[in-house]
mmCIF file of C-alpha atoms and ligand atoms in Angstrom:
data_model
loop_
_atom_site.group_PDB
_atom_site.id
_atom_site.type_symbol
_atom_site.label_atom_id
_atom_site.label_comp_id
_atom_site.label_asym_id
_atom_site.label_seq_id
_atom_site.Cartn_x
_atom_site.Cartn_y
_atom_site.Cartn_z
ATOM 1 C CA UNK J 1 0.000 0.000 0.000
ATOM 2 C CA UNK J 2 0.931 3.681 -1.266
ATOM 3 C CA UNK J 3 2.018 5.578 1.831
ATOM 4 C CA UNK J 4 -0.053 8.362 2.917
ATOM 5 C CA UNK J 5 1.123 12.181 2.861
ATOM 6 C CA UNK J 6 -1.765 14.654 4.239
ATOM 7 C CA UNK J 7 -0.945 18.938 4.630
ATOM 8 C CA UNK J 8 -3.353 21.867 4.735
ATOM 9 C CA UNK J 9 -2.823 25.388 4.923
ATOM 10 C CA UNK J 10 -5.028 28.379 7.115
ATOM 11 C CA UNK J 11 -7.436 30.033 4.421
ATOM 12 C CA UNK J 12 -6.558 33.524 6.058
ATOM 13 C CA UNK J 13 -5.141 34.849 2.833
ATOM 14 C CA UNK J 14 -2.594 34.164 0.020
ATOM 15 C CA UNK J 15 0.506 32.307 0.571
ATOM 16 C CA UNK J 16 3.671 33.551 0.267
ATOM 17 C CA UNK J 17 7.689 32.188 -0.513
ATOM 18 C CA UNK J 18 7.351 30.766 3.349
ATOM 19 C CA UNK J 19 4.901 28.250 2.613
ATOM 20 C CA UNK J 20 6.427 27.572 -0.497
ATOM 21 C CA UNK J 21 9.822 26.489 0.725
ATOM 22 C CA UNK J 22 8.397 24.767 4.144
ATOM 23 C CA UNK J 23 6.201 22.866 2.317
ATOM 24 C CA UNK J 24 4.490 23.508 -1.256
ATOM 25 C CA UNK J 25 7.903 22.311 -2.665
ATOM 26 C CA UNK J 26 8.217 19.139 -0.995
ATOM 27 C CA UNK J 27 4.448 18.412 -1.882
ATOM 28 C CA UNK J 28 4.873 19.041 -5.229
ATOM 29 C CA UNK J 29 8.051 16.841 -5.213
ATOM 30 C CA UNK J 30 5.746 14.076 -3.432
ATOM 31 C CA UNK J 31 3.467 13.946 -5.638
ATOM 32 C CA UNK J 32 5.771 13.866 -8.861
ATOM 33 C CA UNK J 33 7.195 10.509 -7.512
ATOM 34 C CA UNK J 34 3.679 9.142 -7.971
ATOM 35 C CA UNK J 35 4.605 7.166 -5.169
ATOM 36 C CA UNK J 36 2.060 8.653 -2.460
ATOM 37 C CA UNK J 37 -1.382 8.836 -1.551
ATOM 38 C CA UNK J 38 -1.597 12.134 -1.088
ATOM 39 C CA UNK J 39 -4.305 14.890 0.505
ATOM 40 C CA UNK J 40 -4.008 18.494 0.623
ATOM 41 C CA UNK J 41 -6.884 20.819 2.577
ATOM 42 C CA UNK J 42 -7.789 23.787 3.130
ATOM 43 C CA UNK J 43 -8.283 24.216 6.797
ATOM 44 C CA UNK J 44 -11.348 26.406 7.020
ATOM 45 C CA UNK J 45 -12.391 25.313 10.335
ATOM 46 C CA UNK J 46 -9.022 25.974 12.214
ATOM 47 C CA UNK J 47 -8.782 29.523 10.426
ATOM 48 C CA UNK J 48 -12.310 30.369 12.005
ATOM 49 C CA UNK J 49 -10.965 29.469 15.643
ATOM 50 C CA UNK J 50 -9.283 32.994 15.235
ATOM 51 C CA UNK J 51 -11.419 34.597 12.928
ATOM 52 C CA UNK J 52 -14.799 34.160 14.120
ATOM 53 C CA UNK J 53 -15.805 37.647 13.696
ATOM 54 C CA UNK J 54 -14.475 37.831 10.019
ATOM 55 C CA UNK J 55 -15.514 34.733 8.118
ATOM 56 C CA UNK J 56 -15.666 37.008 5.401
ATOM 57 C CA UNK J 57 -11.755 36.871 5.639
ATOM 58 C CA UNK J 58 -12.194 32.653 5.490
ATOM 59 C CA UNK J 59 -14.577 32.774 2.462
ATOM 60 C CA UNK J 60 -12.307 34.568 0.246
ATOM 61 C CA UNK J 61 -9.153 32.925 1.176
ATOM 62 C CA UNK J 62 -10.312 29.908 0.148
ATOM 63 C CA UNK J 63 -10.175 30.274 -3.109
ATOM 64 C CA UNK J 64 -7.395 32.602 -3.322
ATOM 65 C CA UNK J 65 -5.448 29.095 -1.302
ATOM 66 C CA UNK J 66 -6.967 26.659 -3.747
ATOM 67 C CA UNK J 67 -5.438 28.938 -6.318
ATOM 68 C CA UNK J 68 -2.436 28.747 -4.583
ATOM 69 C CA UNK J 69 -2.121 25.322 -4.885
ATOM 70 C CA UNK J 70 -2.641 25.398 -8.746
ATOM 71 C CA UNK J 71 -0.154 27.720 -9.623
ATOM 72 C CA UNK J 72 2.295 25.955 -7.672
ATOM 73 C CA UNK J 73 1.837 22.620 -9.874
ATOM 74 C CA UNK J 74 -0.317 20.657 -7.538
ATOM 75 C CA UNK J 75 -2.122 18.569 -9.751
ATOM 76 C CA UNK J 76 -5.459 17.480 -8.976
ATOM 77 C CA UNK J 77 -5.329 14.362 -11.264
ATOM 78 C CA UNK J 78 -2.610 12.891 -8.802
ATOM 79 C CA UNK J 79 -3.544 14.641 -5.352
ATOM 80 C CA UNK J 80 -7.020 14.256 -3.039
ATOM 81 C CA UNK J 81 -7.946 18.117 -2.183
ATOM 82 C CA UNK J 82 -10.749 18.639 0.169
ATOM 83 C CA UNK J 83 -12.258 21.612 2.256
ATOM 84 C CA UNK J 84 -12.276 20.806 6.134
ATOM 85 C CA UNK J 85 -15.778 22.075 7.164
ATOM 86 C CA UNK J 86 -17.247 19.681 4.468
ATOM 87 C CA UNK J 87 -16.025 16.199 6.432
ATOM 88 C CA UNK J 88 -18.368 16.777 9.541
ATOM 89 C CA UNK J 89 -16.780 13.473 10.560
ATOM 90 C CA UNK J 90 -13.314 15.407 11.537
ATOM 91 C CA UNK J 91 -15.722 17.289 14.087
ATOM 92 C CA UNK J 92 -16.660 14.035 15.887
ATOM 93 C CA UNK J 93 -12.967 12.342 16.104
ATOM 94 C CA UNK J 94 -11.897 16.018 17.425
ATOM 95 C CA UNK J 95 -14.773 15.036 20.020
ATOM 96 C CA UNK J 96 -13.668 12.014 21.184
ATOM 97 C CA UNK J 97 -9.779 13.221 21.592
ATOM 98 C CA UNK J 98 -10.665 16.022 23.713
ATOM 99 C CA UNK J 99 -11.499 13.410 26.474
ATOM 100 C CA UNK J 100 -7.448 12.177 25.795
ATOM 101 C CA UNK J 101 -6.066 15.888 26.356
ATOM 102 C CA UNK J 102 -5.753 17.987 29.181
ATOM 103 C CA UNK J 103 -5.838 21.437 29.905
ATOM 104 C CA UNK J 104 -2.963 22.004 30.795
ATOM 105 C CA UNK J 105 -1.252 20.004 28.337
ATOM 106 C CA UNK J 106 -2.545 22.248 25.898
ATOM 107 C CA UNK J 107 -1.417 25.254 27.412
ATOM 108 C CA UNK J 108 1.642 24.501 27.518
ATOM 109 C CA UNK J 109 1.944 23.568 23.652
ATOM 110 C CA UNK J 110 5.007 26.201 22.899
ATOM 111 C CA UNK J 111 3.511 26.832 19.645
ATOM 112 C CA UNK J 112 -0.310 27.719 21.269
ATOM 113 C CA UNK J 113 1.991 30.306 23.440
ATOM 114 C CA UNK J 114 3.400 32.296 21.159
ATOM 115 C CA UNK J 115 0.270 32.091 18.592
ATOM 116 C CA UNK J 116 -1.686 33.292 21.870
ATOM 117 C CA UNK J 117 0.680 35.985 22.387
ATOM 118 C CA UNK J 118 0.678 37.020 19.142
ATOM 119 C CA UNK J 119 -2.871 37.847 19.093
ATOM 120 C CA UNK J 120 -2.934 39.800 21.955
ATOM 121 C CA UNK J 121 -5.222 36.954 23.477
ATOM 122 C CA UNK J 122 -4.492 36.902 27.004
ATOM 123 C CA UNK J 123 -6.553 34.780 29.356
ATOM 124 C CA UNK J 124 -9.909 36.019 26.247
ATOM 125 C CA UNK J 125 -8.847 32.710 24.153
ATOM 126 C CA UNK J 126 -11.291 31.745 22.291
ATOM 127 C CA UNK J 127 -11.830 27.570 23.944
ATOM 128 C CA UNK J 128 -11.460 26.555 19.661
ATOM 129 C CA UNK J 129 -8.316 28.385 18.885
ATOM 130 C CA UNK J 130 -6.664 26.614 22.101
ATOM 131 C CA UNK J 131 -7.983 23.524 21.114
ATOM 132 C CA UNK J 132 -6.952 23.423 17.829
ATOM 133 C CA UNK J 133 -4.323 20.993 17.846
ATOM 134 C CA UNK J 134 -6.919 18.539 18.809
ATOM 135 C CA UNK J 135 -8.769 19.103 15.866
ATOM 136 C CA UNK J 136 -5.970 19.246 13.739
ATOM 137 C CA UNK J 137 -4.797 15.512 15.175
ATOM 138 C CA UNK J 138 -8.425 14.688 14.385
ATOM 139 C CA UNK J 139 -7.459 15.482 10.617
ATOM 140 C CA UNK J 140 -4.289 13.958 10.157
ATOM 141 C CA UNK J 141 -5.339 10.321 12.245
ATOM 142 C CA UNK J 142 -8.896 10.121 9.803
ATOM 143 C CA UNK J 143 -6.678 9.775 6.577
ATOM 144 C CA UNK J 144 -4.306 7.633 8.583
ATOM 145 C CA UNK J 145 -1.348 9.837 7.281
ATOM 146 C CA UNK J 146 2.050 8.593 7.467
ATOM 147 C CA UNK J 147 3.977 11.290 6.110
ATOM 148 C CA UNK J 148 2.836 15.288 7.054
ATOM 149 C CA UNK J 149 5.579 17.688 5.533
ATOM 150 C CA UNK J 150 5.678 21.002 7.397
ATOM 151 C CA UNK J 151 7.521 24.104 8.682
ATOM 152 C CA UNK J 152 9.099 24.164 12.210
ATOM 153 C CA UNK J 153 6.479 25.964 13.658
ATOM 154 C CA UNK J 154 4.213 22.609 13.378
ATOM 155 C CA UNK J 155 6.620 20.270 15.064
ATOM 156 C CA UNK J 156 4.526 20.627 18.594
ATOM 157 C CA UNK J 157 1.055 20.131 16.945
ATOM 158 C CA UNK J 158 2.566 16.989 15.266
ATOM 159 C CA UNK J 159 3.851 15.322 18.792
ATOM 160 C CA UNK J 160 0.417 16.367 20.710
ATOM 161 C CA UNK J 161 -0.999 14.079 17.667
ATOM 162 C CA UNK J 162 1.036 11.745 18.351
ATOM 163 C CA UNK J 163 0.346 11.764 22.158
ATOM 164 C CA UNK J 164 -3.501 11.396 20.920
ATOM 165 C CA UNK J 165 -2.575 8.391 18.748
ATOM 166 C CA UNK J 166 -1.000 6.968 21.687
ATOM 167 C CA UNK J 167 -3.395 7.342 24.218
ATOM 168 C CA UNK J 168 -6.123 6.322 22.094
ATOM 169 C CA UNK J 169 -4.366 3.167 21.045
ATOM 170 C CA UNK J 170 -3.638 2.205 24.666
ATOM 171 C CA UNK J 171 -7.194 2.444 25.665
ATOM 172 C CA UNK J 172 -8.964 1.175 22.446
ATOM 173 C CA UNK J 173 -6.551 -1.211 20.506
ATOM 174 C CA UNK J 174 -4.589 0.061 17.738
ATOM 175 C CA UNK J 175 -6.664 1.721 15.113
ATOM 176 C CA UNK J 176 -4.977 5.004 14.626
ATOM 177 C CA UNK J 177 -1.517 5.254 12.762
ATOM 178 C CA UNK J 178 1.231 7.873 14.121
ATOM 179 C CA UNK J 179 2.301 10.352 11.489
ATOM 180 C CA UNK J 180 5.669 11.761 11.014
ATOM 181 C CA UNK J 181 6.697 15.171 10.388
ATOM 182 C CA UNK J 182 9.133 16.593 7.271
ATOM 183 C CA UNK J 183 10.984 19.119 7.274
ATOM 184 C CA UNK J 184 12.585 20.718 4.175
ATOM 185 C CA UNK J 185 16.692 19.362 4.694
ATOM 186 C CA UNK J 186 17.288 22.856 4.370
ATOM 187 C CA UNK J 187 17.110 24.917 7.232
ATOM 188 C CA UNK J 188 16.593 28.529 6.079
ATOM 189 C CA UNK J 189 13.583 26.709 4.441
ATOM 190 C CA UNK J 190 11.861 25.203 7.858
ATOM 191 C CA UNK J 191 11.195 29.253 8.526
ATOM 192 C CA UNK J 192 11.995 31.579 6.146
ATOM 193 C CA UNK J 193 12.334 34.843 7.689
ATOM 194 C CA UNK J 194 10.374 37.906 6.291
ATOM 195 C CA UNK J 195 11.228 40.306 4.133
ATOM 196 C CA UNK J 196 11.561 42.993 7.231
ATOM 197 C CA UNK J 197 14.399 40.711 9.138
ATOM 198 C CA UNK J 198 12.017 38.828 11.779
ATOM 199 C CA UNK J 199 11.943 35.618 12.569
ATOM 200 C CA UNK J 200 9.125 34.491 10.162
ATOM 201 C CA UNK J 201 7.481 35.292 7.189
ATOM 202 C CA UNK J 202 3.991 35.541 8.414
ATOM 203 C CA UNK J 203 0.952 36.926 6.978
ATOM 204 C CA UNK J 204 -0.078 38.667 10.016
ATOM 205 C CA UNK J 205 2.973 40.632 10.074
ATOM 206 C CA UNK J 206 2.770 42.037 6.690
ATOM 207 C CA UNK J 207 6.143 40.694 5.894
ATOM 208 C CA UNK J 208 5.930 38.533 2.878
ATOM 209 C CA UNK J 209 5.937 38.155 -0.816
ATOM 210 C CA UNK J 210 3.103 36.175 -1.856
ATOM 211 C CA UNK J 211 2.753 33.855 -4.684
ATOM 212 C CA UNK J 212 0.680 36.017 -6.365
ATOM 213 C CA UNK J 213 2.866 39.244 -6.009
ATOM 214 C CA UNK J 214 3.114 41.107 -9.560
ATOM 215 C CA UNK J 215 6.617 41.504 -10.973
ATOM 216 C CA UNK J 216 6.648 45.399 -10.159
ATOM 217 C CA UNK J 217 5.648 43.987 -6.196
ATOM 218 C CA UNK J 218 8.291 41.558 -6.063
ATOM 219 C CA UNK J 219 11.131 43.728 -7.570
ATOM 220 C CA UNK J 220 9.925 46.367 -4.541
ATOM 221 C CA UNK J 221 10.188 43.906 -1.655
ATOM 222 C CA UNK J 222 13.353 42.537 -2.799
ATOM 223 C CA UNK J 223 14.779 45.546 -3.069
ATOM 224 C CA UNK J 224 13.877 46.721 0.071
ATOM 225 C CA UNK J 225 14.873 44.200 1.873
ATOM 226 C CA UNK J 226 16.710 43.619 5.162
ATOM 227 C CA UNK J 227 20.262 43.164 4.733
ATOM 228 C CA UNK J 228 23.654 44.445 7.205
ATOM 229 C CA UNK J 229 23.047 47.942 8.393
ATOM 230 C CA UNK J 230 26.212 48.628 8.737
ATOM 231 C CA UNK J 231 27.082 47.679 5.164
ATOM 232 C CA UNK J 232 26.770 51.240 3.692
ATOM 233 C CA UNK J 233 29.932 51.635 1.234
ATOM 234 C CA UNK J 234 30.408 48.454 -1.291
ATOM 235 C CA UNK J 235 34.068 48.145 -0.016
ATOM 236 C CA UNK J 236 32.826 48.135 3.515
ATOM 237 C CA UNK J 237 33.040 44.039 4.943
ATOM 238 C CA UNK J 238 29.186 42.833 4.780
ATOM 239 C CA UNK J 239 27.948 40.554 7.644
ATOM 240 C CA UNK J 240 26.106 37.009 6.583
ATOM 241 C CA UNK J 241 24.345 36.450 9.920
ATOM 242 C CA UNK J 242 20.615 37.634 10.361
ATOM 243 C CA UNK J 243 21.357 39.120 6.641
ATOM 244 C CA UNK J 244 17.948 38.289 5.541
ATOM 245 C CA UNK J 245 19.302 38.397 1.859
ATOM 246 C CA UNK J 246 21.790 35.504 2.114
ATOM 247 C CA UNK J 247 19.040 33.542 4.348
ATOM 248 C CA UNK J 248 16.675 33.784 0.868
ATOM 249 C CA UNK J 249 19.512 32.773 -1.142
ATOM 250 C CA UNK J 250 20.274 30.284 1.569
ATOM 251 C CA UNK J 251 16.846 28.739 0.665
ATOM 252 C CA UNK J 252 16.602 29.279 -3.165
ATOM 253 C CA UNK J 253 19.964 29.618 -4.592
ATOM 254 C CA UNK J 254 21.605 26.680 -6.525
ATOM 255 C CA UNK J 255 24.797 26.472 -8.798
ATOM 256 C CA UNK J 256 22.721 26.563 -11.933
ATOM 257 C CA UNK J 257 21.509 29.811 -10.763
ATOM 258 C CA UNK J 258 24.739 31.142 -10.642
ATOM 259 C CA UNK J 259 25.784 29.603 -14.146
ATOM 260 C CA UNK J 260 22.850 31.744 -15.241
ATOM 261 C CA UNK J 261 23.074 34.876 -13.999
ATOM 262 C CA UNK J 262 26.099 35.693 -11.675
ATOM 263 C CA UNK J 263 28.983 33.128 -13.715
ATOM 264 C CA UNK J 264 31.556 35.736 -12.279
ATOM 265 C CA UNK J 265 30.877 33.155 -8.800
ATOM 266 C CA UNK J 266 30.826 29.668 -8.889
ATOM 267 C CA UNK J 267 28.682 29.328 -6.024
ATOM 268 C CA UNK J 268 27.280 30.744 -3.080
ATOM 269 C CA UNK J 269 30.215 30.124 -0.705
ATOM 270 C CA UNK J 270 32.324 32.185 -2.428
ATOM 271 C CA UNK J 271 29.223 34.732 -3.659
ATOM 272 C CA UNK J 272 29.169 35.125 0.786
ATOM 273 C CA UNK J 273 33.171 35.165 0.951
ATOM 274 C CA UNK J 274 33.281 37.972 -1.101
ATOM 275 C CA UNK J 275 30.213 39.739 0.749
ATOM 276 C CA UNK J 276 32.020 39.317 4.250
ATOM 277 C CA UNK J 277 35.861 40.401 2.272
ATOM 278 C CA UNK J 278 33.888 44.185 1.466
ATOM 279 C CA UNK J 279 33.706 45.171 -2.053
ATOM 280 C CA UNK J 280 30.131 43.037 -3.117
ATOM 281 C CA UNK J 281 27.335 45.719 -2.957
ATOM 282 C CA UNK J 282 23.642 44.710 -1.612
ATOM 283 C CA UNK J 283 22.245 46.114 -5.275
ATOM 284 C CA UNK J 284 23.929 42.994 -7.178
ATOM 285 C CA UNK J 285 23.148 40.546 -4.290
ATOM 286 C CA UNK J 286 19.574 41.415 -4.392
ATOM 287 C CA UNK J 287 18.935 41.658 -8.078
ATOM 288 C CA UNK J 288 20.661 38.206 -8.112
ATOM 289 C CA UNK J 289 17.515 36.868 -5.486
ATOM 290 C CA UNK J 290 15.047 38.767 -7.940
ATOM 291 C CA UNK J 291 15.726 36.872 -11.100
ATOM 292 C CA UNK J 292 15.745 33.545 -8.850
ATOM 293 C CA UNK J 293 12.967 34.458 -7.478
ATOM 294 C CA UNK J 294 11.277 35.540 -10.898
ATOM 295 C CA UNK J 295 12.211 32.481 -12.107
ATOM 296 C CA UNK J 296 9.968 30.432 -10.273
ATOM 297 C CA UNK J 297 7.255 32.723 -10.014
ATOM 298 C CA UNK J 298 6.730 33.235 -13.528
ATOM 299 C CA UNK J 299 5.302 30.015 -14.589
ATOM 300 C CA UNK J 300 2.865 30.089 -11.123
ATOM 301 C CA UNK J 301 1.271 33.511 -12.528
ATOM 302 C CA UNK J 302 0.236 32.242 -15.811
ATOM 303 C CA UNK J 303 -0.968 28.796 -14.287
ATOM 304 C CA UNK J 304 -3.178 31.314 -11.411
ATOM 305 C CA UNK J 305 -4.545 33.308 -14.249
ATOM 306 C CA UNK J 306 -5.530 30.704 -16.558
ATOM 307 C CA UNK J 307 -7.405 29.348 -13.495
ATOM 308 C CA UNK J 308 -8.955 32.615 -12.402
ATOM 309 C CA UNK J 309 -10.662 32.370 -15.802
ATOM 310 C CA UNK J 310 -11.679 28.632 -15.062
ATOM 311 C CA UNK J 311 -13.121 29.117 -11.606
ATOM 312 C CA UNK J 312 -15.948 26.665 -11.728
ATOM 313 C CA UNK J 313 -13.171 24.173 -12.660
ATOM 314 C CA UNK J 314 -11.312 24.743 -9.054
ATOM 315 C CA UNK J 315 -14.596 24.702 -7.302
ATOM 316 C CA UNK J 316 -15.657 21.578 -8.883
ATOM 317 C CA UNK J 317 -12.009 20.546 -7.982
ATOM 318 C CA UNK J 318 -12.670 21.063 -4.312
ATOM 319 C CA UNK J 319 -16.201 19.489 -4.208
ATOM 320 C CA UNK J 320 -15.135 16.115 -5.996
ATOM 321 C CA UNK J 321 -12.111 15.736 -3.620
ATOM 322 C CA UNK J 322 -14.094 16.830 -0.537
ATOM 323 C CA UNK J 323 -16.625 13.785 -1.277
ATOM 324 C CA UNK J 324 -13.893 11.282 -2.128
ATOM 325 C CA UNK J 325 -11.764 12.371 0.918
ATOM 326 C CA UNK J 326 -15.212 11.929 3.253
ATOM 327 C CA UNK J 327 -15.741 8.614 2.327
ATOM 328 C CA UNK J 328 -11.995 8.069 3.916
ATOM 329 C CA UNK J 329 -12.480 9.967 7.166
ATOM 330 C CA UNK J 330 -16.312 7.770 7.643
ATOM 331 C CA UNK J 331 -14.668 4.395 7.350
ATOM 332 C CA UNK J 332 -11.621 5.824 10.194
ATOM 333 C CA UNK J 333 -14.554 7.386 12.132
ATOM 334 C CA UNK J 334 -16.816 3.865 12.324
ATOM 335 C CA UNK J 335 -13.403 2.113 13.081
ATOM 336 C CA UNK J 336 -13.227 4.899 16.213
ATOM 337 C CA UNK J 337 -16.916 4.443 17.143
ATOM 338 C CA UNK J 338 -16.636 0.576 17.108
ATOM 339 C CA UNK J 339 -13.489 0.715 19.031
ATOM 340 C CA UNK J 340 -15.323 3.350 22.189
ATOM 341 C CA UNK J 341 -18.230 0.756 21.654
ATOM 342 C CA UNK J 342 -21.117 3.107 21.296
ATOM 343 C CA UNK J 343 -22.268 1.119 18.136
ATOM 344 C CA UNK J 344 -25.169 0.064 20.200
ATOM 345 C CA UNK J 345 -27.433 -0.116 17.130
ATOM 346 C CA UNK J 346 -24.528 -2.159 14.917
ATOM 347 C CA UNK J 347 -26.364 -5.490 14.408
ATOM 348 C CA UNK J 348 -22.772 -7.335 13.736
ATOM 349 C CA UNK J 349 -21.576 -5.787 16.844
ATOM 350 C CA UNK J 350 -23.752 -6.904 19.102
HETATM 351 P P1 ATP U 1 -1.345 32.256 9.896
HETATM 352 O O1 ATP U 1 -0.641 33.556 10.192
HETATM 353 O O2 ATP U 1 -2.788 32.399 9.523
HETATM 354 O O3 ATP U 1 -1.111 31.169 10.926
HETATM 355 P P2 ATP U 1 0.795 31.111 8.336
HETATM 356 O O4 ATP U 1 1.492 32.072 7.418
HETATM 357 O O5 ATP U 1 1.461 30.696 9.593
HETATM 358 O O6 ATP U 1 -0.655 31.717 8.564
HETATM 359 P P3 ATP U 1 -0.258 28.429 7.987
HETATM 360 O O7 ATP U 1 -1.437 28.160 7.117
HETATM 361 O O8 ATP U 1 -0.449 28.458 9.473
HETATM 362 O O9 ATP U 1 0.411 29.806 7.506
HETATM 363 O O10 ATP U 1 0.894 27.376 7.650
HETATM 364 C C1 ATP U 1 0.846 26.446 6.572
HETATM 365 C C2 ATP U 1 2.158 25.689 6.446
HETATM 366 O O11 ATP U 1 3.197 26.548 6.004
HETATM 367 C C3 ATP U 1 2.654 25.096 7.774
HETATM 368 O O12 ATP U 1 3.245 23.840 7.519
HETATM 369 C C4 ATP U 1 3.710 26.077 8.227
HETATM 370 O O13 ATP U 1 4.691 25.460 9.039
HETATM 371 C C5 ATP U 1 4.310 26.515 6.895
HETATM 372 N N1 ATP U 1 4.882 27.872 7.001
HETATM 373 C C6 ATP U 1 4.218 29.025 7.248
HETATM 374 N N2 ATP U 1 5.062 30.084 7.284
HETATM 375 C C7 ATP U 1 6.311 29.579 7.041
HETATM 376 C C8 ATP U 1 7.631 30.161 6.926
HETATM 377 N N3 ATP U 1 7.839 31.470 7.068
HETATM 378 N N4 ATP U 1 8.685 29.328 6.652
HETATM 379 C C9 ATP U 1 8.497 27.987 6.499
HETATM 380 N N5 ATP U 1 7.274 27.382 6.594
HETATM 381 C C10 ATP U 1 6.205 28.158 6.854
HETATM 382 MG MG1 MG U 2 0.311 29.487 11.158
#
């Protein structure tokens, strides 16, 4: 049997070069190897648990994600994609695992704290925001995924799944299957900082270049971007470290790039020796990230517009996989139900 790979993204606007590297790539180099049984969802319900009050927000995400997803090269001929509110089924395993979680376990998820903090929430937490790790275990156990690539961020969300698998196992026999995470092997890729310097690209802090971005956009970002402030002469040395510039190339740079449009280097040790000599001004260095970065956003414009013209097609898209992906999370559900026994009208079970 085809191993299973499952990853959804927060409909709470476009996504940008951080998603990409963390974990669009690696999907679309899943599902090229045709080797995996792979899901990818829009996670509609979990982007609610923080915007409640603007579903608005949710609404038009979703398609602007699902778009996303198409101009990246997902392909839904090889991959399952569903929408997370239509699979009422995730609601009820997300029941039953809140009776394997505590409180306090929750609360002290590291990546709960600083979302929390983030968003000002204070002891006002909404009770499905905090409990969203719950429901997100509920999502990756009904597809019995083996395989859930992600950014660093999700590493504590994957092992309070895992706790849940465990637990549940223990008490009911073995019926859910533990996933593992992936990480991109590179590590300016498992969180790519944004443009501004801080730790993460992050759509709530206005600091990315999305997918979408127009040439004229990207060329201003890039350009603007966060490099040494004390570099301010070309001869001056230029520091590497927190340089948000050599992080990007870090994550996108590869020898063929430099073949193609910076031969003068043969790679981007000696691209960074130079930088740190003095002498290499930020103007090349960053038009050298723009064509890269061009380069692979090019071809994900004109896939976005030809499906901007075809919307029906990615609705329809959505709708098929959603039903197909149900049927999946009903059989894992009745295996639950059977399992906690309250089958009590099952003729064969009783
Ligand atoms: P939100 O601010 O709504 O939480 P987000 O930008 O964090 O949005 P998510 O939908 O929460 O995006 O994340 C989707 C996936 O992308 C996750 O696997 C996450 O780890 C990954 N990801 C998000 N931002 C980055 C980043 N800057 N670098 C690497 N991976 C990232
Ligand atoms: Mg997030």
């Amino acid at each position: 049997m085809k191993k299973v790979i499952l990853t959804g993204d927060r409909p709470t606007g476009k996504l940008h070069l951080g998603h990409y590297v963390g974990s669009l790539k690696s999907r679309v180099m899943f599902q090229n190897t045709g080797n995996y049984d792979m899901y990818v969802f829009i996670a509609d319900l979990q982007a609610l648990t923080d915007n409640a009050r603007n579903p608005e927000k949710i609404r038009n995400s979703l398609l602007e994600v699902a778009l996303d997803y198409l101009a990246v090269g997902l392909d839904p001929n090889k991959i399952t994609f569903f929408v997370q509110s239509q699979i009422p089924e995730l609601t009820e395993l997300t029941i039953h695992y809140m009776n394997l979680v505590t409180l306090a376990r929750l609360k002290r998820n590291p990546t709960i704290k600083t979302e929390i903090n983030e968003r000002g929430f204070k002891e006002a937490v909404p009770v499905g925001f905090l409990t969203y790790p719950i429901s997100q275990a509920a999502d990756i156990t009904a597809f019995k995924a083996d395989l859930v690539p992600v950014g660093d961020d999700q590493l504590p969300l994957i092992e309070q799944c895992k706790e849940i698998v465990h637990t549940f196992n223990n008490l009911y026999g073995n019926i859910l299957k533990e996933p593992e995470a992936v990480l991109a092997d590179n590590k300016a890729c498992t969180r790519l900082p944004g443009i501004d310097g801080k730790a993460k690209m992050s759509k709530s802090l206005n600091n990315c270049i999305y997918l979408s971005d127009t040439k004229e956009e990207v060329k201003n970002k890039v350009m603007s971007m966060y490099t040494d402030p004390n570099h301010i002469r070309v001869e001056d040395p230029g520091k590497i470290e927190g340089n948000t510039v050599f992080t990007y190339l870090d994550a996108f740079a590869t020898d063929e790039h430099f073949k193609k449009y910076l031969p003068e280097y043969k790679n981007l040790d000696e691209l960074k020796e130079h930088y740190q000599r003095g002498g290499l001004g930020d103007v090349k260095v960053k038009k050298f990230l723009l064509a890269i970065i061009e380069e692979l956003l090019e071809p994900m414009r004109e896939r976005r517009a030809y499906y901007k013209e075809h919307i029906d097609l990615v609705y329809n898209m959505l709708e098929e996989g959603s039903k197909k992906a149900r049927k999946v999370a009903q059989n894992t559900l009745k295996e639950v139900r059977d399992a906690i026994g309250i089958n009590y009208f099952d003729k064969k079970a009783n």
